[in-house]
mmCIF file of C-alpha atoms in Angstrom:
data_model
loop_
_atom_site.group_PDB
_atom_site.id
_atom_site.type_symbol
_atom_site.label_atom_id
_atom_site.label_comp_id
_atom_site.label_asym_id
_atom_site.label_seq_id
_atom_site.Cartn_x
_atom_site.Cartn_y
_atom_site.Cartn_z
ATOM 1 C CA MET A 227 102.455 78.624 79.759
ATOM 2 C CA PRO A 228 104.123 81.947 80.925
ATOM 3 C CA VAL A 229 102.538 85.307 80.391
ATOM 4 C CA LEU A 230 103.529 88.630 79.360
ATOM 5 C CA LEU A 231 102.681 91.806 81.467
ATOM 6 C CA ILE A 232 104.745 94.856 80.919
ATOM 7 C CA THR A 233 104.208 97.756 83.242
ATOM 8 C CA SER A 234 103.121 101.529 82.929
ATOM 9 C CA ASP A 235 107.688 102.011 82.972
ATOM 10 C CA ASN A 236 107.503 99.391 80.262
ATOM 11 C CA GLU A 237 108.872 96.448 82.154
ATOM 12 C CA LEU A 238 108.237 93.584 80.354
ATOM 13 C CA PHE A 239 107.298 90.417 82.962
ATOM 14 C CA ARG A 240 107.255 86.908 83.003
ATOM 15 C CA VAL A 241 104.597 85.509 84.542
ATOM 16 C CA GLU A 242 103.412 81.632 85.267
ATOM 17 C CA LYS A 243 99.813 81.798 84.504
ATOM 18 C CA GLU A 244 98.651 80.536 87.549
ATOM 19 C CA VAL A 245 100.581 82.962 89.174
ATOM 20 C CA ALA A 246 99.333 85.636 87.144
ATOM 21 C CA GLN A 247 95.463 84.399 86.921
ATOM 22 C CA ARG A 248 94.993 84.998 90.503
ATOM 23 C CA SER A 249 94.410 88.863 89.517
ATOM 24 C CA THR A 250 90.714 88.618 87.524
ATOM 25 C CA LEU A 251 91.250 91.372 85.454
ATOM 26 C CA ILE A 252 94.329 89.396 83.903
ATOM 27 C CA ARG A 253 91.966 86.019 84.372
ATOM 28 C CA ASN A 254 89.695 87.916 82.592
ATOM 29 C CA ILE A 255 91.725 89.210 79.858
ATOM 30 C CA LEU A 256 93.108 85.019 78.683
ATOM 31 C CA GLU A 257 90.216 83.856 78.282
ATOM 32 C CA GLY A 258 88.826 86.060 75.710
ATOM 33 C CA ARG A 259 92.272 85.374 73.648
ATOM 34 C CA GLU A 260 94.081 82.981 71.524
ATOM 35 C CA ASP A 261 97.985 83.865 71.976
ATOM 36 C CA SER A 262 99.363 84.838 75.020
ATOM 37 C CA GLU A 263 102.688 86.115 72.769
ATOM 38 C CA TYR A 264 101.491 89.945 73.617
ATOM 39 C CA PRO A 265 102.624 91.669 76.722
ATOM 40 C CA ILE A 266 99.269 92.680 78.426
ATOM 41 C CA PRO A 267 99.641 96.189 79.118
ATOM 42 C CA LEU A 268 99.373 97.073 83.113
ATOM 43 C CA PRO A 269 98.993 101.193 82.559
ATOM 44 C CA ASN A 270 98.434 101.615 86.436
ATOM 45 C CA VAL A 271 100.672 99.590 87.694
ATOM 46 C CA THR A 272 105.087 100.252 87.867
ATOM 47 C CA SER A 273 107.568 97.763 88.015
ATOM 48 C CA PRO A 274 108.513 97.601 91.360
ATOM 49 C CA VAL A 275 104.301 97.467 92.670
ATOM 50 C CA LEU A 276 104.200 94.717 90.408
ATOM 51 C CA LYS A 277 106.776 93.016 91.729
ATOM 52 C CA LYS A 278 105.418 92.963 95.291
ATOM 53 C CA VAL A 279 102.100 92.311 93.917
ATOM 54 C CA LEU A 280 103.896 88.853 92.299
ATOM 55 C CA GLU A 281 105.043 88.039 95.386
ATOM 56 C CA TYR A 282 101.589 87.977 97.246
ATOM 57 C CA CYS A 283 100.294 85.846 93.996
ATOM 58 C CA ASP A 284 102.975 83.760 94.087
ATOM 59 C CA HIS A 285 102.623 82.922 97.928
ATOM 60 C CA TYR A 286 99.001 82.254 97.292
ATOM 61 C CA GLN A 287 98.842 80.380 93.738
ATOM 62 C CA THR A 288 97.669 77.144 95.137
ATOM 63 C CA ASP A 289 94.301 79.100 97.167
ATOM 64 C CA PRO A 290 91.640 78.192 95.032
ATOM 65 C CA LEU A 291 90.480 81.179 92.734
ATOM 66 C CA PRO A 292 87.496 83.407 94.431
ATOM 67 C CA THR A 293 84.313 82.620 92.379
ATOM 68 C CA GLY A 294 82.657 85.766 93.711
ATOM 69 C CA ASP A 295 79.274 83.398 94.082
ATOM 70 C CA GLU A 296 80.218 82.794 97.701
ATOM 71 C CA PRO A 297 78.462 85.895 99.218
ATOM 72 C CA SER A 298 78.695 84.556 102.591
ATOM 73 C CA ALA A 299 82.341 83.418 103.398
ATOM 74 C CA ASP A 300 83.471 87.289 101.175
ATOM 75 C CA GLU A 301 81.112 88.921 103.840
ATOM 76 C CA SER A 302 82.555 87.322 107.021
ATOM 77 C CA ARG A 303 85.910 87.921 105.497
ATOM 78 C CA LYS A 304 84.888 91.903 105.142
ATOM 79 C CA ARG A 305 83.966 92.130 108.853
ATOM 80 C CA THR A 306 87.271 91.699 110.393
ATOM 81 C CA THR A 307 90.601 93.398 110.242
ATOM 82 C CA ASP A 308 92.353 90.242 111.319
ATOM 83 C CA ILE A 309 95.112 89.733 109.212
ATOM 84 C CA SER A 310 97.335 86.647 109.247
ATOM 85 C CA GLU A 311 101.099 86.411 110.159
ATOM 86 C CA TRP A 312 102.521 85.732 106.091
ATOM 87 C CA ASP A 313 100.159 88.934 104.968
ATOM 88 C CA GLN A 314 101.575 90.648 107.823
ATOM 89 C CA LYS A 315 105.319 90.909 106.858
ATOM 90 C CA PHE A 316 104.123 90.670 103.562
ATOM 91 C CA ILE A 317 102.054 94.099 103.609
ATOM 92 C CA ASP A 318 105.093 96.070 106.246
ATOM 93 C CA VAL A 319 106.289 98.314 103.828
ATOM 94 C CA ASP A 320 106.264 102.266 103.863
ATOM 95 C CA GLN A 321 102.922 104.083 102.901
ATOM 96 C CA GLU A 322 103.687 104.872 99.536
ATOM 97 C CA MET A 323 104.022 101.291 98.315
ATOM 98 C CA LEU A 324 100.888 100.434 100.818
ATOM 99 C CA PHE A 325 98.732 102.680 99.246
ATOM 100 C CA GLU A 326 100.577 101.890 95.297
ATOM 101 C CA ILE A 327 99.302 97.607 96.260
ATOM 102 C CA ILE A 328 96.270 98.845 97.261
ATOM 103 C CA SER A 329 95.573 100.673 93.908
ATOM 104 C CA ALA A 330 97.057 97.738 92.310
ATOM 105 C CA ALA A 331 94.680 95.596 94.258
ATOM 106 C CA HIS A 332 91.769 97.454 92.685
ATOM 107 C CA SER A 333 93.264 97.937 88.862
ATOM 108 C CA LEU A 334 94.071 94.010 88.515
ATOM 109 C CA ASP A 335 91.497 92.815 90.503
ATOM 110 C CA ILE A 336 92.938 90.677 93.456
ATOM 111 C CA LYS A 337 90.048 90.948 95.887
ATOM 112 C CA PRO A 338 91.804 89.278 98.771
ATOM 113 C CA LEU A 339 95.281 91.608 98.304
ATOM 114 C CA LEU A 340 92.873 94.654 98.301
ATOM 115 C CA ASP A 341 91.135 93.319 101.766
ATOM 116 C CA VAL A 342 94.728 93.175 103.314
ATOM 117 C CA GLY A 343 96.057 96.689 102.609
ATOM 118 C CA CYS A 344 92.330 98.163 103.096
ATOM 119 C CA LYS A 345 92.816 96.124 106.933
ATOM 120 C CA THR A 346 96.168 97.309 107.044
ATOM 121 C CA VAL A 347 95.182 100.915 106.657
ATOM 122 C CA ALA A 348 92.024 100.480 108.489
ATOM 123 C CA ASN A 349 94.118 98.905 111.572
ATOM 124 C CA MET A 350 96.496 101.693 111.284
ATOM 125 C CA ILE A 351 93.683 104.003 112.085
ATOM 126 C CA LYS A 352 91.851 102.307 114.627
ATOM 127 C CA GLY A 353 91.545 104.180 118.013
ATOM 128 C CA LYS A 354 92.712 107.525 116.609
ATOM 129 C CA SER A 355 91.114 110.619 116.831
ATOM 130 C CA PRO A 356 91.041 112.894 113.360
ATOM 131 C CA GLU A 357 94.321 115.217 114.844
ATOM 132 C CA GLU A 358 96.001 111.537 114.779
ATOM 133 C CA ILE A 359 94.830 110.944 111.611
ATOM 134 C CA ARG A 360 95.734 114.043 109.791
ATOM 135 C CA LYS A 361 99.827 113.672 111.078
ATOM 136 C CA LEU A 362 100.106 109.794 110.049
ATOM 137 C CA PHE A 363 98.839 110.690 106.594
ATOM 138 C CA ASN A 364 99.993 114.077 106.355
ATOM 139 C CA ILE A 365 96.618 115.394 106.091
ATOM 140 C CA VAL A 366 96.275 118.983 105.667
ATOM 141 C CA ASP A 367 93.380 120.289 107.890
ATOM 142 C CA ASP A 368 91.869 123.430 106.275
ATOM 143 C CA PHE A 369 88.402 123.090 107.920
ATOM 144 C CA THR A 370 87.487 126.849 109.355
ATOM 145 C CA PRO A 371 87.117 126.139 113.299
ATOM 146 C CA GLU A 372 83.570 126.631 112.406
ATOM 147 C CA GLU A 373 83.019 123.930 109.729
ATOM 148 C CA GLU A 374 84.581 121.361 112.427
ATOM 149 C CA ALA A 375 82.274 122.587 114.497
ATOM 150 C CA GLN A 376 79.180 122.150 112.062
ATOM 151 C CA ILE A 377 80.651 119.044 111.084
ATOM 152 C CA LYS A 378 80.415 117.633 114.186
ATOM 153 C CA LYS A 379 77.084 118.524 115.294
ATOM 154 C CA GLU A 380 76.107 116.640 112.028
ATOM 155 C CA ASN A 381 77.721 114.118 113.108
ATOM 156 C CA GLU A 382 77.390 113.484 116.957
ATOM 157 C CA TRP A 383 74.870 110.505 116.334
ATOM 158 C CA ALA A 384 78.286 108.537 115.190
ATOM 159 C CA GLU A 385 80.352 109.603 118.215
ATOM 160 C CA ASP A 386 81.008 107.128 121.006
ATOM 161 C CA ARG A 387 79.664 107.216 124.134
#
C-alpha cells in the first residue's frame, strides 16, 4: 500500500510503505493512523532532497528496521568512519545537497543515512588544519589573534603531540 508524502515545495510523492518506513518518523506516524489517503507533510524536506533520500531508503528497504535496542551494534557503527562502496557513490554530491541530506535524515529520523552523511563530513575534515576546514566549507575566520591564542591555550590538551 503506498504512502503519500508532501514536501516543503508542495510536491506529492507516492512511496511504497516498506520504503517510507525506513524513516522512524514516518513509521511512527503510520502506526498512529488508520487511512493513508492523506499525505504526510514533510515541512523540512524539499523534493530534490526527498528524491535522494528515497533512493537511499529504496536501496535498503529489505534490511531489518533499526529497533533502537541494540546499543552495542549502534556504538560500533558510530565508532568507525568506514562507508560502504554503494553509500560512497550515493553520497557523492555537492556540499549543499550533502548538508540537506543530513538535515533530512535527522528530521525524518533515518539514523543509518544520518551516519553516512556525518561520516562523509568527518572524512572530509580528517587530518585538515582549522584553516583548511574553513576554506573547505567557506567559513569566515572571525577570531582576533588574541581570541585565537586564548582558545589554543585553553585547548592545549586536545592537540596531537
